[in-house]
Tab-separated table of C-alpha atoms in Angstrom:
chain	number	residue	atom	x	y	z
N	1	UNK	CA	124.849	53.678	152.973
N	2	UNK	CA	126.457	55.500	150.010
N	3	UNK	CA	129.322	52.995	149.782
N	4	UNK	CA	126.875	50.096	150.202
N	5	UNK	CA	124.716	51.354	147.313
N	6	UNK	CA	127.753	51.724	145.041
N	7	UNK	CA	128.968	48.246	146.030
N	8	UNK	CA	125.550	46.720	145.259
N	9	UNK	CA	125.416	48.474	141.889
N	10	UNK	CA	128.866	47.136	141.080
N	11	UNK	CA	127.869	43.624	142.176
N	12	UNK	CA	124.812	43.791	139.925
N	13	UNK	CA	126.976	45.034	137.057
N	14	UNK	CA	129.075	41.870	137.346
N	15	UNK	CA	126.003	39.651	137.124
N	16	UNK	CA	124.953	39.223	140.757
N	17	UNK	CA	121.145	39.433	140.422
N	18	UNK	CA	120.687	39.170	144.209
N	19	UNK	CA	122.346	42.586	144.578
N	20	UNK	CA	119.357	44.147	142.844
N	21	UNK	CA	116.978	42.797	145.491
N	22	UNK	CA	119.205	44.269	148.190
N	23	UNK	CA	119.514	47.588	146.369
N	24	UNK	CA	115.864	48.528	145.965
N	25	UNK	CA	115.052	48.946	149.679
N	26	UNK	CA	118.140	51.147	150.107
N	27	UNK	CA	117.336	53.505	147.223
N	28	UNK	CA	113.546	53.428	147.251
N	29	UNK	CA	113.064	56.307	149.690
N	30	UNK	CA	115.438	58.534	147.724
N	31	UNK	CA	113.757	57.588	144.440
N	32	UNK	CA	110.430	58.447	146.027
N	33	UNK	CA	111.805	61.812	147.207
N	34	UNK	CA	112.954	62.639	143.683
N	35	UNK	CA	109.566	61.650	142.261
N	36	UNK	CA	107.715	63.481	145.062
N	37	UNK	CA	109.592	66.686	144.225
N	38	UNK	CA	108.352	66.458	140.673
N	39	UNK	CA	104.813	65.280	141.354
N	40	UNK	CA	104.318	67.968	144.028
N	41	UNK	CA	104.772	70.589	141.308
N	42	UNK	CA	102.156	69.057	139.036
N	43	UNK	CA	98.565	70.151	138.681
N	44	UNK	CA	95.923	68.223	140.560
N	45	UNK	CA	94.705	66.568	137.369
N	46	UNK	CA	97.973	64.735	136.710
N	47	UNK	CA	97.034	61.067	136.774
N	48	UNK	CA	100.530	59.653	137.359
N	49	UNK	CA	101.415	59.383	141.027
N	50	UNK	CA	104.787	59.210	142.789
N	51	UNK	CA	104.715	55.446	143.182
N	52	UNK	CA	103.961	54.921	139.490
N	53	UNK	CA	106.766	57.265	138.464
N	54	UNK	CA	109.280	55.496	140.717
N	55	UNK	CA	108.273	52.039	139.515
N	56	UNK	CA	108.189	53.010	135.842
N	57	UNK	CA	111.638	54.631	136.107
N	58	UNK	CA	113.057	51.615	137.946
N	59	UNK	CA	111.556	49.207	135.402
N	60	UNK	CA	113.073	51.222	132.592
N	61	UNK	CA	116.437	51.169	134.302
N	62	UNK	CA	116.235	47.391	134.478
N	63	UNK	CA	114.971	46.963	130.935
N	64	UNK	CA	117.379	49.400	129.327
N	65	UNK	CA	120.472	47.808	130.778
N	66	UNK	CA	121.492	51.176	132.260
N	67	UNK	CA	121.905	49.507	135.642
N	68	UNK	CA	124.639	47.341	134.117
N	69	UNK	CA	127.287	50.020	133.826
N	70	UNK	CA	130.235	51.190	135.864
N	71	UNK	CA	128.951	53.203	138.792
N	72	UNK	CA	131.177	55.939	140.156
N	73	UNK	CA	129.021	56.627	143.187
N	74	UNK	CA	125.543	56.744	144.635
N	75	UNK	CA	125.223	60.269	143.205
N	76	UNK	CA	125.938	58.934	139.727
N	77	UNK	CA	123.040	56.502	140.175
N	78	UNK	CA	120.638	59.327	141.088
N	79	UNK	CA	121.767	61.408	138.082
N	80	UNK	CA	120.875	58.460	135.833
N	81	UNK	CA	117.540	58.038	137.641
N	82	UNK	CA	116.719	61.728	137.031
N	83	UNK	CA	117.388	61.225	133.308
N	84	UNK	CA	115.144	58.156	133.211
N	85	UNK	CA	112.368	59.983	135.091
N	86	UNK	CA	112.566	62.762	132.495
N	87	UNK	CA	112.076	60.183	129.749
N	88	UNK	CA	109.144	58.606	131.598
N	89	UNK	CA	107.430	61.974	132.041
N	90	UNK	CA	107.997	62.980	128.411
N	91	UNK	CA	106.623	59.663	127.194
N	92	UNK	CA	103.670	60.175	129.513
N	93	UNK	CA	103.107	63.648	128.043
N	94	UNK	CA	103.209	62.224	124.516
N	95	UNK	CA	100.655	59.582	125.429
N	96	UNK	CA	98.394	62.123	127.096
N	97	UNK	CA	98.597	64.361	124.049
N	98	UNK	CA	97.695	61.463	121.774
N	99	UNK	CA	94.728	60.541	123.981
N	100	UNK	CA	93.526	64.118	124.258
N	101	UNK	CA	94.031	65.010	120.592
N	102	UNK	CA	91.002	66.881	119.412
N	103	UNK	CA	89.870	67.667	122.968
N	104	UNK	CA	92.726	69.968	123.946
N	105	UNK	CA	96.293	69.362	124.994
N	106	UNK	CA	97.415	67.017	127.733
N	107	UNK	CA	97.895	68.426	131.189
N	108	UNK	CA	101.481	68.097	132.352
N	109	UNK	CA	102.891	71.116	134.171
N	110	UNK	CA	106.367	71.502	135.589
N	111	UNK	CA	106.277	74.543	137.830
N	112	UNK	CA	110.006	75.139	137.533
N	113	UNK	CA	109.506	75.431	133.767
N	114	UNK	CA	106.673	77.957	134.039
N	115	UNK	CA	108.942	80.998	133.636
N	116	UNK	CA	110.503	79.397	130.592
N	117	UNK	CA	107.032	78.784	129.175
N	118	UNK	CA	105.977	82.383	129.768
N	119	UNK	CA	109.152	83.776	128.222
N	120	UNK	CA	108.969	81.602	125.122
N	121	UNK	CA	105.233	81.960	124.609
N	122	UNK	CA	104.578	78.221	124.761
N	123	UNK	CA	101.126	77.917	126.249
N	124	UNK	CA	100.588	74.170	126.146
N	125	UNK	CA	102.260	72.304	128.987
N	126	UNK	CA	102.612	69.164	126.911
N	127	UNK	CA	104.148	71.099	124.041
N	128	UNK	CA	106.557	72.695	126.519
N	129	UNK	CA	107.554	69.317	127.989
N	130	UNK	CA	108.167	67.801	124.568
N	131	UNK	CA	109.971	70.903	123.294
N	132	UNK	CA	112.282	70.925	126.314
N	133	UNK	CA	112.958	67.232	125.788
N	134	UNK	CA	113.850	67.847	122.135
N	135	UNK	CA	116.095	70.767	123.108
N	136	UNK	CA	117.818	68.599	125.734
N	137	UNK	CA	118.419	65.830	123.194
N	138	UNK	CA	120.136	68.356	120.916
N	139	UNK	CA	122.094	69.871	123.808
N	140	UNK	CA	123.204	66.396	124.971
N	141	UNK	CA	125.360	66.099	121.825
N	142	UNK	CA	127.147	69.369	122.633
N	143	UNK	CA	127.220	69.525	126.416
N	144	UNK	CA	125.919	66.511	128.363
N	145	UNK	CA	126.884	68.157	131.667
N	146	UNK	CA	124.373	70.952	131.078
N	147	UNK	CA	121.707	68.341	130.372
N	148	UNK	CA	122.449	66.564	133.676
N	149	UNK	CA	122.125	69.928	135.430
N	150	UNK	CA	118.740	70.673	133.821
N	151	UNK	CA	117.466	67.167	134.600
N	152	UNK	CA	118.383	67.450	138.252
N	153	UNK	CA	116.972	70.965	138.641
N	154	UNK	CA	113.792	70.699	136.534
N	155	UNK	CA	112.897	67.034	136.886
N	156	UNK	CA	114.292	66.022	140.280
N	157	UNK	CA	113.495	69.318	141.965
N	158	UNK	CA	116.957	69.614	143.492
N	159	UNK	CA	118.210	72.934	144.838
N	160	UNK	CA	121.462	74.391	143.487
N	161	UNK	CA	123.260	73.090	146.586
N	162	UNK	CA	121.888	69.561	146.156
N	163	UNK	CA	122.686	69.620	142.446
N	164	UNK	CA	126.239	70.807	143.102
N	165	UNK	CA	126.738	67.847	145.456
N	166	UNK	CA	125.188	65.380	143.018
N	167	UNK	CA	127.401	66.613	140.179
N	168	UNK	CA	130.438	66.985	142.453
N	169	UNK	CA	131.045	70.612	141.497
N	170	UNK	CA	131.175	73.989	143.234
N	171	UNK	CA	128.025	76.018	143.705
N	172	UNK	CA	129.681	78.975	141.984
N	173	UNK	CA	130.499	76.953	138.873
N	174	UNK	CA	127.045	75.403	138.903
N	175	UNK	CA	125.353	78.816	139.154
N	176	UNK	CA	127.197	79.934	136.022
N	177	UNK	CA	126.301	76.692	134.218
N	178	UNK	CA	122.666	77.057	135.307
N	179	UNK	CA	122.499	80.514	133.693
N	180	UNK	CA	124.010	79.101	130.489
N	181	UNK	CA	121.604	76.136	130.482
N	182	UNK	CA	118.571	78.389	130.855
N	183	UNK	CA	119.773	80.687	128.061
N	184	UNK	CA	120.421	77.721	125.750
N	185	UNK	CA	116.966	76.280	126.449
N	186	UNK	CA	115.330	79.669	125.975
N	187	UNK	CA	116.999	80.144	122.576
N	188	UNK	CA	116.193	76.584	121.464
N	189	UNK	CA	112.528	76.927	122.433
N	190	UNK	CA	112.223	80.358	120.785
N	191	UNK	CA	113.667	78.884	117.555
N	192	UNK	CA	111.137	76.050	117.681
N	193	UNK	CA	108.310	78.591	117.904
N	194	UNK	CA	109.524	80.586	114.897
């Protein structure tokens, strides 16, 4: 299936629109698993469901032209999907904050970010989500690999083993990078609070 997905992505890249119709059924379950991992960690009052997150991310992939690029592998595709899902969720948090302005902050909680929130003193979940997004945008200019790692761990809910496979790196190297990424995010968020 992995080779078939890569082949379909490459066919689509060259202009074969039919490849896209063949691709969706092959990747849908995995996209849903990625979204499920995130949604499962949300509070009960989150109004976006797994299906909506998958469809919004897929629509953005189509609209942004990110599907029309050179695909190295199926894993590469899922790394890009994790990035797009992060954008969707941050945009969602911004919208919720705008809607709730004056009645309290929006309610978007990422359980894997809760320790980071506690350590940086950021109490609002929406503020945390948007602050992490801003920190990741800054980090992307310096070290895009660390950003991919954070996206897969925080937003796709992947374990270190799954992330190591997705990024085609050793678990040992990834563990070191994960410590660095968390320190960088911690410092960036602390600076934003000061």
